[in-house]
Amino acid sequence: MAAVQGGMVDSYEEKDIKTEPPNDGGGNNNANDGRLLSPSPGSSASSAGSNKSVAGAPEDQQTLLAVLQFLRKNKLTESVEILRREAGLPEDSLDLKGGDSSGAGSGGAAGGVDLESGDASALLSRVTVSSSAAAQAPTKAPGEDQPDVNVVLSAYSQQGDPALYGVYYSGLKKFIESVLDCHRAELSQVFYPLFVHMYLELVYNNHENEAKVFFEKFSGDQECYYEDDLRILSSLTKKEHMRGNETLLDFRTSKFVLRISRDSYQLLKRHLQERQNNQIWNIIQEHLYIDIFDGMPRSKSQIDAMSGSLAGEAKREANKAKVYYGLLKEPEIELPLDDEDEEAENEEGKPKKKKPKKDSMGSKSKKQDPNAPSQTRIPLPELKDSDKLDKIMYMKEATKRIRLGPDNLPSICFYSFLNAYQGLTAVDFTDDSSLIAGGFADSTVRVWSVTPKKLRKVKSAADLNLIDKESDDVLERIMDEKTASESKILYGHSGPVYGISFSPDRNYLLSSSEDGTIRLWSLQTFTCLVGYKGHNYPVWDTQFSPHGYYFISGGHDRVARLWATDHYQPLRMFSGHLADVTCTRFHPNSNYVATGSSDRTIRLWDVLTGNCVRIFTGHKGPIHALAFSPNGKFLASGATDGRVLLWDIGHGLMIGELKGHTDSIYSLKFSRDGEILASGSMDNTVRLWDSLKAFDDLETDDFTAATGHIHLQDNSQELLLGTYMSKSTPVVHLHFTRRNLLLAAGSYNP
Amino acid sequence: MSAPKTIPKDAQVMIQILKDMGITEYEPRVINQMLEFTYRYVTTIIEDAKIYATHAKKSTVDADDIKLAIQCRMDQSFTSPPPRDFLLEVARQKNQTPLPLIKPYTGPRLPPDRYCLTAPNYRLKSVQKKVSTSAGRITVPRLSVGAVSSRPSTPTLGTPSVQSVTTKVGTPVSLTGQRFTVQIPPPSQTTTTKTTTPSTPAVSNVLINPSLIGSKNILITTNMVSQNTGGDSLKRKHEDEDDYDAL
């Protein structure tokens, strides 16, 4: 039973004994009987808020209706008929209180069904990995597919005696403190979700004073990294406050995931079932998902590393899907006859001889990388001639690239935006570092040319007719010299511009803004081409795919969307985060998208199917920076807690933690060959980290991938290669040029 | 003015709120912003509540009216994003459709024109008066097109009578948000360069404020216009209002 009342303990226990012996055939009927008690506390809670329920006629009626509703939802039509006939209920009375009770009913049913299986081990089965996911989904589904807030909130209609909540909680505290050291760290994980859920129950049932007392007494005990959440919670004192707060509602409908070793879990279960305070046990069953693993209990530091997100850690099977993290094969391009070759001619007869020499980019092996997606997994635009020219330029520059390393640090060139008055909200560089674009809080987008070459608009159509189309320099002739200027301003948005991204072919610029739209600008004419509407709320970040054509955006509505430039509606919607999506990045092979969110998790999504293939938890603040390593295997993330975390995508594990920054990290970038990771933060510094070393240690470890244990070394100091202070200029963006010069951008903030 | 500088009570309340929520660093203007918001919001609510009370023929405003006012305003301005299960459902549906294949060699890949912001956002008004031709000037259709191409119906490619072009000021080229300036020549004239508005017999150009960048994209073709040398009314080939989705 998920719901227990203080006053009705006796009758509950009777029912318990009755339903204990396993009955398979009569399972549903027992569920009905067993559940009769739970909707009644539910209905009485919503009606009067009193503890003792007098089994008066209206309550019984309502519980019967709730039962009917439940049966109907599970398509037990015969039972429905029988019950209705016996109870003498009219046809149309099913809809009364259906909404409210079904939530409580299904909550109770979940508990009821479990008791059906009979003994203590069945309760265990409720929370083990495989079964519970399946079991909970159908029972919760009736309550949840109505997007009605009341249904969701009514999950809290169970109640114990509010005054006793504090007693229950301190009882648990005492128990956990008395447990063996090795188990204590794991069991302490239970405190926070339990505290929050108990508090919210008190608030929902209008016990404002008890809620306040409870909060004051126990909020100080929680982990420091939950401080922000607790502060928000402290301002929530009435039931009305709970509506409309989507994040909170999500928090309560999604189960808080905890990973506990089997031994610790047994201890906890045994303790809670011995006592009368099954209230806590009920809450645990209802709102927590305990992912049990066999093995050594984890230490406090291990737990701290992984926890911090809004919904606990990630279930292990969430990170089991196969991810193709390899890079796509580079297309073979013949190089032009140039000074680079020794051979003067590009003979048709000898292509093979050329390619291995020129392809310093790594398509040495003709075999397919097993970890790489196939070329046609997602449709990608084919290379145009201009793209091929770009690639050739890229390869040429790559040969001149400086090899970076701990003894060969990059030079950093800082672009300071003056007189922006804290209005600079987004920055991007083109890949060849020739243009820089800034998005501002006054809703403008400004583009500057970094090279001496000025920005020009294309001539008007009439003029274009007049030029000689056959001439060699036609691409220069189409440009109108009279419009040449150092910078261009693009107007169009009606709110601050929070995300900016250049297309890889330098033809387009994307900007996303607080007005909910994403605009595509042409860099030939410096005018706006398309406005993509879909998010109705501020769009915090956007990025073009490395191959062009696709782009992603993430915003306040907690989804990230994949768009193509020629579709006015998104192609994919990545939904699953509990709070705003603050950062969106493409994987180098364009097949996966990483999103960082205010719920302190990072999710990796598959573009082909839209499924979430990885969930990374561990940050203690909203994530604002993400970077994929150039080889596609690793992901680095930075958040407002000042830490950079490194993740192995293939295994789905955290492999490193870089501590050093003292304020939010807003930008992360790997160098072109992945040897150095640069991070820029609000504390006005740029720090360089040795990523080769951080990922190197990885190869020798053997992952306990089954348990997902990580053992992080505290080697941030060794990995830190340099800290560079800027003059009161927070670093908003970082970019490595093709030759591995580091460019940084920020607005001067005296 | 009293000698000691005291902060008004409302501002003190705001400072206390910020402190309670744990915000320690903020610009002093934030207090003023919060005060302004609060006053505006409360005034709006109370006014709404008054309206509801009079509608219910009550003499005084009571708590129910206020509650109703808050509720209505909440749905209007303080909307929250859709709930998670709804989003999951929509996402599931959307993610089922396979990714569309990409057609090769299509030039700039943009959505259909009606969803782009590339069309002219102004309309030419016809002028009835007969204007004497002044030194046989002709205006040349000059369009600075937003998108480099791909629509056969745009005026630029249509007019055969293009002569040389001046880039001089007569055509008000606004600097930034503008899309197009079009001067459409009446076909009767011969030589080139700019015209001033009265000199075109058939058509005068009216530049609508470029800031009217909006959902109404009005397409116009010169071919059509040049046929109406009388220029009474400009028939638009595409009826705009009906065609476009409410975007």
mmCIF file of N, CA and C in Angstrom, chain A residues 144 146-147 231 235 244 246 250 254 378-382 422 457 460-463 482 491 508 519-520 525 527-533 537 549 556-559 565-573 575-578 607 609-610, chain B residues 20-22 27 79-85 87-88 90-91 94-95 97-105 107-112 115-118 140-148 156 162 165 167 175-179 245 247:
data_model
loop_
_atom_site.group_PDB
_atom_site.id
_atom_site.type_symbol
_atom_site.label_atom_id
_atom_site.label_comp_id
_atom_site.label_asym_id
_atom_site.label_seq_id
_atom_site.Cartn_x
_atom_site.Cartn_y
_atom_site.Cartn_z
ATOM 1 N N GLU A 144 -0.818 9.638 -15.661
ATOM 2 C CA GLU A 144 0.014 10.684 -16.233
ATOM 3 C C GLU A 144 -0.310 11.086 -17.643
ATOM 4 N N GLN A 146 -2.951 12.140 -18.709
ATOM 5 C CA GLN A 146 -3.734 13.362 -18.732
ATOM 6 C C GLN A 146 -2.798 14.460 -18.281
ATOM 7 N N PRO A 147 -2.614 15.410 -19.122
ATOM 8 C CA PRO A 147 -1.727 16.493 -18.697
ATOM 9 C C PRO A 147 -2.374 17.388 -17.663
ATOM 10 N N ARG A 231 16.742 26.599 -1.664
ATOM 11 C CA ARG A 231 16.313 27.981 -1.518
ATOM 12 C C ARG A 231 15.016 28.206 -2.279
ATOM 13 N N SER A 235 10.806 29.007 -0.785
ATOM 14 C CA SER A 235 9.836 30.049 -1.125
ATOM 15 C C SER A 235 8.492 29.453 -1.499
ATOM 16 N N GLY A 244 2.138 25.399 -12.137
ATOM 17 C CA GLY A 244 2.818 26.282 -13.074
ATOM 18 C C GLY A 244 4.319 26.193 -13.009
ATOM 19 N N GLU A 246 6.881 24.080 -13.884
ATOM 20 C CA GLU A 246 7.023 22.826 -14.636
ATOM 21 C C GLU A 246 8.156 21.965 -14.127
ATOM 22 N N ASP A 250 7.828 18.150 -12.958
ATOM 23 C CA ASP A 250 8.622 17.068 -13.542
ATOM 24 C C ASP A 250 9.412 16.343 -12.490
ATOM 25 N N SER A 254 8.876 12.343 -12.241
ATOM 26 C CA SER A 254 9.964 11.430 -12.602
ATOM 27 C C SER A 254 10.616 10.943 -11.328
ATOM 28 N N ILE A 378 22.602 9.235 -41.621
ATOM 29 C CA ILE A 378 21.665 10.357 -41.775
ATOM 30 C C ILE A 378 22.001 11.062 -43.078
ATOM 31 N N PRO A 379 21.007 11.569 -43.754
ATOM 32 C CA PRO A 379 21.304 12.241 -45.022
ATOM 33 C C PRO A 379 22.118 13.501 -44.774
ATOM 34 N N LEU A 380 23.193 13.625 -45.495
ATOM 35 C CA LEU A 380 24.019 14.812 -45.364
ATOM 36 C C LEU A 380 24.164 15.458 -46.727
ATOM 37 N N PRO A 381 24.291 16.767 -46.757
ATOM 38 C CA PRO A 381 24.416 17.423 -48.061
ATOM 39 C C PRO A 381 25.712 17.013 -48.740
ATOM 40 N N GLU A 382 25.659 16.918 -50.072
ATOM 41 C CA GLU A 382 26.880 16.523 -50.762
ATOM 42 C C GLU A 382 27.779 17.744 -50.874
ATOM 43 N N GLN A 422 27.863 45.013 -20.742
ATOM 44 C CA GLN A 422 27.304 43.721 -20.335
ATOM 45 C C GLN A 422 26.194 43.258 -21.267
ATOM 46 N N LYS A 457 28.527 43.443 -49.456
ATOM 47 C CA LYS A 457 27.266 42.831 -49.846
ATOM 48 C C LYS A 457 27.326 42.495 -51.322
ATOM 49 N N SER A 460 23.195 44.387 -56.353
ATOM 50 C CA SER A 460 21.778 44.194 -56.628
ATOM 51 C C SER A 460 21.614 43.435 -57.939
ATOM 52 N N ALA A 461 20.443 42.964 -58.139
ATOM 53 C CA ALA A 461 20.223 42.078 -59.281
ATOM 54 C C ALA A 461 20.482 42.776 -60.594
ATOM 55 N N ALA A 462 20.123 44.022 -60.677
ATOM 56 C CA ALA A 462 20.346 44.747 -61.932
ATOM 57 C C ALA A 462 21.824 44.819 -62.237
ATOM 58 N N ASP A 463 22.593 45.113 -61.206
ATOM 59 C CA ASP A 463 24.034 45.186 -61.423
ATOM 60 C C ASP A 463 24.603 43.838 -61.783
ATOM 61 N N LYS A 482 30.891 49.381 -52.894
ATOM 62 C CA LYS A 482 30.457 50.556 -52.138
ATOM 63 C C LYS A 482 29.888 50.181 -50.783
ATOM 64 N N TYR A 491 19.653 43.618 -37.950
ATOM 65 C CA TYR A 491 18.503 43.864 -37.088
ATOM 66 C C TYR A 491 17.397 42.903 -37.450
ATOM 67 N N TYR A 508 25.957 31.425 -44.171
ATOM 68 C CA TYR A 508 24.820 31.743 -43.319
ATOM 69 C C TYR A 508 25.269 31.982 -41.898
ATOM 70 N N ARG A 519 16.831 32.921 -36.291
ATOM 71 C CA ARG A 519 16.880 33.583 -37.597
ATOM 72 C C ARG A 519 18.096 33.134 -38.375
ATOM 73 N N LEU A 520 17.879 32.943 -39.656
ATOM 74 C CA LEU A 520 18.959 32.604 -40.562
ATOM 75 C C LEU A 520 19.280 33.850 -41.357
ATOM 76 N N THR A 525 24.390 38.904 -48.443
ATOM 77 C CA THR A 525 23.624 40.142 -48.555
ATOM 78 C C THR A 525 23.389 40.811 -47.215
ATOM 79 N N THR A 527 21.251 40.169 -44.922
ATOM 80 C CA THR A 527 19.832 40.349 -44.601
ATOM 81 C C THR A 527 19.314 39.040 -44.038
ATOM 82 N N CYS A 528 18.134 39.144 -43.436
ATOM 83 C CA CYS A 528 17.577 37.956 -42.812
ATOM 84 C C CYS A 528 16.813 37.138 -43.841
ATOM 85 N N LEU A 529 17.029 35.851 -43.831
ATOM 86 C CA LEU A 529 16.363 35.006 -44.807
ATOM 87 C C LEU A 529 15.137 34.317 -44.244
ATOM 88 N N VAL A 530 15.298 33.681 -43.091
ATOM 89 C CA VAL A 530 14.194 32.888 -42.540
ATOM 90 C C VAL A 530 14.124 33.107 -41.047
ATOM 91 N N GLY A 531 12.888 33.039 -40.538
ATOM 92 C CA GLY A 531 12.722 33.008 -39.098
ATOM 93 C C GLY A 531 12.070 31.691 -38.737
ATOM 94 N N TYR A 532 12.743 30.890 -37.942
ATOM 95 C CA TYR A 532 12.205 29.579 -37.593
ATOM 96 C C TYR A 532 11.484 29.705 -36.258
ATOM 97 N N LYS A 533 10.195 29.436 -36.310
ATOM 98 C CA LYS A 533 9.425 29.565 -35.079
ATOM 99 C C LYS A 533 9.040 28.196 -34.593
ATOM 100 N N TYR A 537 9.397 30.042 -26.331
ATOM 101 C CA TYR A 537 10.062 30.590 -25.167
ATOM 102 C C TYR A 537 11.502 30.864 -25.541
ATOM 103 N N TYR A 549 23.712 22.507 -43.249
ATOM 104 C CA TYR A 549 22.331 22.097 -43.537
ATOM 105 C C TYR A 549 21.460 21.846 -42.300
ATOM 106 N N HIS A 556 13.978 27.350 -23.385
ATOM 107 C CA HIS A 556 13.347 27.322 -22.084
ATOM 108 C C HIS A 556 12.253 26.272 -22.015
ATOM 109 N N ASP A 557 11.744 25.830 -23.145
ATOM 110 C CA ASP A 557 10.658 24.859 -23.109
ATOM 111 C C ASP A 557 11.164 23.435 -22.884
ATOM 112 N N ARG A 558 12.422 23.298 -22.511
ATOM 113 C CA ARG A 558 13.029 22.037 -22.105
ATOM 114 C C ARG A 558 13.198 21.024 -23.240
ATOM 115 N N VAL A 559 13.012 21.459 -24.466
ATOM 116 C CA VAL A 559 13.320 20.543 -25.558
ATOM 117 C C VAL A 559 14.387 21.150 -26.421
ATOM 118 N N THR A 565 17.772 23.695 -42.815
ATOM 119 C CA THR A 565 17.517 25.067 -43.268
ATOM 120 C C THR A 565 16.345 25.147 -44.230
ATOM 121 N N ASP A 566 16.022 24.034 -44.910
ATOM 122 C CA ASP A 566 14.921 24.170 -45.866
ATOM 123 C C ASP A 566 13.607 23.596 -45.371
ATOM 124 N N HIS A 567 13.486 23.407 -44.066
ATOM 125 C CA HIS A 567 12.186 23.030 -43.520
ATOM 126 C C HIS A 567 11.798 24.041 -42.467
ATOM 127 N N TYR A 568 10.567 24.500 -42.547
ATOM 128 C CA TYR A 568 10.178 25.528 -41.586
ATOM 129 C C TYR A 568 9.754 24.941 -40.262
ATOM 130 N N GLN A 569 9.706 23.619 -40.177
ATOM 131 C CA GLN A 569 9.392 22.991 -38.890
ATOM 132 C C GLN A 569 10.533 22.077 -38.505
ATOM 133 N N PRO A 570 10.688 21.817 -37.208
ATOM 134 C CA PRO A 570 11.833 20.994 -36.831
ATOM 135 C C PRO A 570 11.671 19.562 -37.325
ATOM 136 N N LEU A 571 12.810 18.904 -37.522
ATOM 137 C CA LEU A 571 12.780 17.521 -37.957
ATOM 138 C C LEU A 571 12.750 16.549 -36.788
ATOM 139 N N ARG A 572 13.404 16.965 -35.703
ATOM 140 C CA ARG A 572 13.448 16.089 -34.540
ATOM 141 C C ARG A 572 13.226 16.932 -33.301
ATOM 142 N N MET A 573 12.590 16.292 -32.297
ATOM 143 C CA MET A 573 12.457 16.994 -31.024
ATOM 144 C C MET A 573 13.060 16.127 -29.953
ATOM 145 N N SER A 575 13.190 15.524 -26.332
ATOM 146 C CA SER A 575 12.505 15.924 -25.120
ATOM 147 C C SER A 575 12.833 14.952 -24.011
ATOM 148 N N GLY A 576 13.083 15.460 -22.847
ATOM 149 C CA GLY A 576 13.444 14.562 -21.759
ATOM 150 C C GLY A 576 14.048 15.299 -20.593
ATOM 151 N N HIS A 577 14.595 16.464 -20.875
ATOM 152 C CA HIS A 577 15.190 17.230 -19.781
ATOM 153 C C HIS A 577 14.107 17.739 -18.853
ATOM 154 N N LEU A 578 14.497 17.938 -17.600
ATOM 155 C CA LEU A 578 13.526 18.414 -16.627
ATOM 156 C C LEU A 578 13.530 19.926 -16.519
ATOM 157 N N VAL A 607 20.446 11.540 -33.631
ATOM 158 C CA VAL A 607 19.697 12.344 -34.605
ATOM 159 C C VAL A 607 18.755 11.469 -35.425
ATOM 160 N N THR A 609 17.068 8.678 -34.641
ATOM 161 C CA THR A 609 15.832 8.204 -34.012
ATOM 162 C C THR A 609 15.252 9.189 -33.013
ATOM 163 N N GLY A 610 16.031 10.138 -32.578
ATOM 164 C CA GLY A 610 15.528 11.065 -31.569
ATOM 165 C C GLY A 610 15.599 10.531 -30.162
ATOM 166 N N ASP B 20 16.545 37.039 0.944
ATOM 167 C CA ASP B 20 15.981 35.735 1.286
ATOM 168 C C ASP B 20 16.222 34.713 0.207
ATOM 169 N N MET B 21 16.197 35.166 -1.032
ATOM 170 C CA MET B 21 16.413 34.214 -2.113
ATOM 171 C C MET B 21 17.877 33.984 -2.362
ATOM 172 N N GLY B 22 18.709 34.576 -1.549
ATOM 173 C CA GLY B 22 20.122 34.257 -1.647
ATOM 174 C C GLY B 22 20.865 35.047 -2.696
ATOM 175 N N GLU B 27 22.775 44.789 -9.301
ATOM 176 C CA GLU B 27 22.898 46.229 -9.537
ATOM 177 C C GLU B 27 21.782 46.947 -8.802
ATOM 178 N N THR B 79 2.644 32.390 -19.062
ATOM 179 C CA THR B 79 2.425 30.990 -19.427
ATOM 180 C C THR B 79 3.683 30.190 -19.133
ATOM 181 N N SER B 80 3.498 28.936 -18.891
ATOM 182 C CA SER B 80 4.677 28.097 -18.686
ATOM 183 C C SER B 80 4.746 27.088 -19.821
ATOM 184 N N PRO B 81 5.896 26.565 -20.047
ATOM 185 C CA PRO B 81 6.057 25.620 -21.149
ATOM 186 C C PRO B 81 5.157 24.400 -20.950
ATOM 187 N N PRO B 82 4.888 23.703 -22.032
ATOM 188 C CA PRO B 82 3.982 22.565 -21.923
ATOM 189 C C PRO B 82 4.516 21.495 -20.985
ATOM 190 N N PRO B 83 3.646 20.690 -20.424
ATOM 191 C CA PRO B 83 4.107 19.673 -19.484
ATOM 192 C C PRO B 83 4.866 18.561 -20.196
ATOM 193 N N ARG B 84 5.604 17.850 -19.399
ATOM 194 C CA ARG B 84 6.587 16.913 -19.934
ATOM 195 C C ARG B 84 5.944 15.799 -20.740
ATOM 196 N N ASP B 85 4.860 15.256 -20.251
ATOM 197 C CA ASP B 85 4.285 14.127 -20.972
ATOM 198 C C ASP B 85 3.778 14.569 -22.342
ATOM 199 N N LEU B 87 5.102 16.933 -24.126
ATOM 200 C CA LEU B 87 6.279 17.083 -24.972
ATOM 201 C C LEU B 87 6.798 15.736 -25.426
ATOM 202 N N LEU B 88 6.782 14.777 -24.514
ATOM 203 C CA LEU B 88 7.274 13.456 -24.880
ATOM 204 C C LEU B 88 6.419 12.864 -25.986
ATOM 205 N N VAL B 90 4.574 14.498 -28.236
ATOM 206 C CA VAL B 90 4.821 15.205 -29.495
ATOM 207 C C VAL B 90 6.157 14.797 -30.085
ATOM 208 N N ALA B 91 7.144 14.679 -29.219
ATOM 209 C CA ALA B 91 8.474 14.305 -29.704
ATOM 210 C C ALA B 91 8.438 12.915 -30.305
ATOM 211 N N LYS B 94 6.978 13.118 -33.712
ATOM 212 C CA LYS B 94 7.835 13.789 -34.672
ATOM 213 C C LYS B 94 9.056 12.948 -35.011
ATOM 214 N N ASN B 95 9.564 12.229 -34.046
ATOM 215 C CA ASN B 95 10.778 11.471 -34.287
ATOM 216 C C ASN B 95 10.536 10.203 -35.066
ATOM 217 N N THR B 97 9.014 10.047 -38.002
ATOM 218 C CA THR B 97 9.195 10.252 -39.438
ATOM 219 C C THR B 97 10.680 10.224 -39.750
ATOM 220 N N PRO B 98 11.061 9.536 -40.807
ATOM 221 C CA PRO B 98 12.495 9.485 -41.129
ATOM 222 C C PRO B 98 12.980 10.843 -41.608
ATOM 223 N N LEU B 99 14.276 11.025 -41.520
ATOM 224 C CA LEU B 99 14.847 12.293 -41.953
ATOM 225 C C LEU B 99 14.689 12.410 -43.464
ATOM 226 N N PRO B 100 14.247 13.552 -43.944
ATOM 227 C CA PRO B 100 14.031 13.671 -45.386
ATOM 228 C C PRO B 100 15.350 13.665 -46.138
ATOM 229 N N LEU B 101 15.320 13.100 -47.330
ATOM 230 C CA LEU B 101 16.535 13.073 -48.135
ATOM 231 C C LEU B 101 16.821 14.466 -48.663
ATOM 232 N N ILE B 102 18.064 14.689 -48.947
ATOM 233 C CA ILE B 102 18.460 16.025 -49.378
ATOM 234 C C ILE B 102 18.625 16.020 -50.892
ATOM 235 N N LYS B 103 17.920 16.920 -51.545
ATOM 236 C CA LYS B 103 18.049 16.973 -53.007
ATOM 237 C C LYS B 103 19.380 17.617 -53.348
ATOM 238 N N PRO B 104 20.047 17.075 -54.314
ATOM 239 C CA PRO B 104 21.345 17.653 -54.648
ATOM 240 C C PRO B 104 21.204 18.913 -55.499
ATOM 241 N N TYR B 105 22.160 19.748 -55.403
ATOM 242 C CA TYR B 105 22.307 20.898 -56.303
ATOM 243 C C TYR B 105 21.076 21.780 -56.359
ATOM 244 N N GLY B 107 20.964 24.913 -54.927
ATOM 245 C CA GLY B 107 21.216 26.301 -54.555
ATOM 246 C C GLY B 107 20.998 26.475 -53.070
ATOM 247 N N PRO B 108 20.701 27.684 -52.634
ATOM 248 C CA PRO B 108 20.537 27.890 -51.196
ATOM 249 C C PRO B 108 19.334 27.099 -50.709
ATOM 250 N N ARG B 109 19.542 26.363 -49.657
ATOM 251 C CA ARG B 109 18.479 25.497 -49.189
ATOM 252 C C ARG B 109 17.642 26.272 -48.193
ATOM 253 N N LEU B 110 16.529 26.764 -48.666
ATOM 254 C CA LEU B 110 15.653 27.550 -47.821
ATOM 255 C C LEU B 110 14.255 26.975 -47.892
ATOM 256 N N PRO B 111 13.446 27.255 -46.887
ATOM 257 C CA PRO B 111 12.067 26.772 -46.940
ATOM 258 C C PRO B 111 11.320 27.446 -48.087
ATOM 259 N N PRO B 112 10.126 26.966 -48.368
ATOM 260 C CA PRO B 112 9.327 27.621 -49.406
ATOM 261 C C PRO B 112 9.175 29.103 -49.131
ATOM 262 N N TYR B 115 7.512 30.946 -46.257
ATOM 263 C CA TYR B 115 8.013 30.846 -44.893
ATOM 264 C C TYR B 115 9.313 31.607 -44.707
ATOM 265 N N CYS B 116 9.759 32.219 -45.796
ATOM 266 C CA CYS B 116 10.986 32.991 -45.700
ATOM 267 C C CYS B 116 10.644 34.455 -45.518
ATOM 268 N N LEU B 117 11.658 35.205 -45.184
ATOM 269 C CA LEU B 117 11.451 36.635 -45.014
ATOM 270 C C LEU B 117 12.096 37.374 -46.172
ATOM 271 N N THR B 118 12.088 36.768 -47.324
ATOM 272 C CA THR B 118 12.876 37.302 -48.427
ATOM 273 C C THR B 118 12.060 38.078 -49.429
ATOM 274 N N VAL B 140 14.990 52.158 -63.327
ATOM 275 C CA VAL B 140 15.363 50.785 -63.615
ATOM 276 C C VAL B 140 15.005 49.958 -62.393
ATOM 277 N N PRO B 141 14.486 48.857 -62.625
ATOM 278 C CA PRO B 141 14.167 48.073 -61.442
ATOM 279 C C PRO B 141 15.444 47.647 -60.741
ATOM 280 N N ARG B 142 15.606 48.164 -59.609
ATOM 281 C CA ARG B 142 16.757 47.710 -58.847
ATOM 282 C C ARG B 142 16.265 47.072 -57.578
ATOM 283 N N LEU B 143 16.546 45.853 -57.488
ATOM 284 C CA LEU B 143 16.136 45.190 -56.262
ATOM 285 C C LEU B 143 17.378 44.663 -55.592
ATOM 286 N N SER B 144 17.543 45.027 -54.392
ATOM 287 C CA SER B 144 18.582 44.293 -53.682
ATOM 288 C C SER B 144 17.883 43.126 -53.010
ATOM 289 N N VAL B 145 18.141 42.031 -53.592
ATOM 290 C CA VAL B 145 17.355 40.870 -53.200
ATOM 291 C C VAL B 145 17.950 40.238 -51.964
ATOM 292 N N GLY B 146 17.101 39.812 -51.113
ATOM 293 C CA GLY B 146 17.575 39.163 -49.896
ATOM 294 C C GLY B 146 18.196 37.823 -50.184
ATOM 295 N N ALA B 147 17.523 37.049 -50.953
ATOM 296 C CA ALA B 147 18.079 35.735 -51.289
ATOM 297 C C ALA B 147 18.650 35.813 -52.671
ATOM 298 N N VAL B 148 19.762 35.215 -52.806
ATOM 299 C CA VAL B 148 20.395 35.321 -54.114
ATOM 300 C C VAL B 148 19.811 34.313 -55.071
ATOM 301 N N THR B 156 13.189 41.036 -60.415
ATOM 302 C CA THR B 156 14.520 41.319 -60.932
ATOM 303 C C THR B 156 14.772 40.679 -62.260
ATOM 304 N N VAL B 162 16.160 46.665 -68.666
ATOM 305 C CA VAL B 162 17.179 47.196 -67.765
ATOM 306 C C VAL B 162 18.238 47.953 -68.521
ATOM 307 N N VAL B 165 22.487 51.616 -64.403
ATOM 308 C CA VAL B 165 21.908 51.841 -63.086
ATOM 309 C C VAL B 165 22.677 52.915 -62.376
ATOM 310 N N THR B 167 23.603 54.295 -58.729
ATOM 311 C CA THR B 167 23.480 53.941 -57.335
ATOM 312 C C THR B 167 23.334 55.171 -56.496
ATOM 313 N N LEU B 175 19.679 51.759 -44.627
ATOM 314 C CA LEU B 175 20.889 51.022 -44.360
ATOM 315 C C LEU B 175 20.681 49.617 -43.845
ATOM 316 N N THR B 176 19.830 49.496 -42.985
ATOM 317 C CA THR B 176 19.876 48.239 -42.264
ATOM 318 C C THR B 176 18.712 47.304 -42.527
ATOM 319 N N GLY B 177 17.640 47.474 -41.889
ATOM 320 C CA GLY B 177 16.646 46.408 -41.944
ATOM 321 C C GLY B 177 15.948 46.303 -43.273
ATOM 322 N N GLN B 178 16.263 47.139 -44.200
ATOM 323 C CA GLN B 178 15.428 47.178 -45.394
ATOM 324 C C GLN B 178 15.680 45.975 -46.258
ATOM 325 N N ARG B 179 14.716 45.646 -46.974
ATOM 326 C CA ARG B 179 14.829 44.570 -47.912
ATOM 327 C C ARG B 179 14.970 45.070 -49.334
ATOM 328 N N ASP B 245 0.281 30.680 -43.779
ATOM 329 C CA ASP B 245 -0.105 30.123 -42.482
ATOM 330 C C ASP B 245 0.019 31.201 -41.444
ATOM 331 N N LEU B 247 1.796 32.225 -39.050
ATOM 332 C CA LEU B 247 3.099 31.901 -38.438
ATOM 333 C C LEU B 247 3.405 32.904 -37.363
#
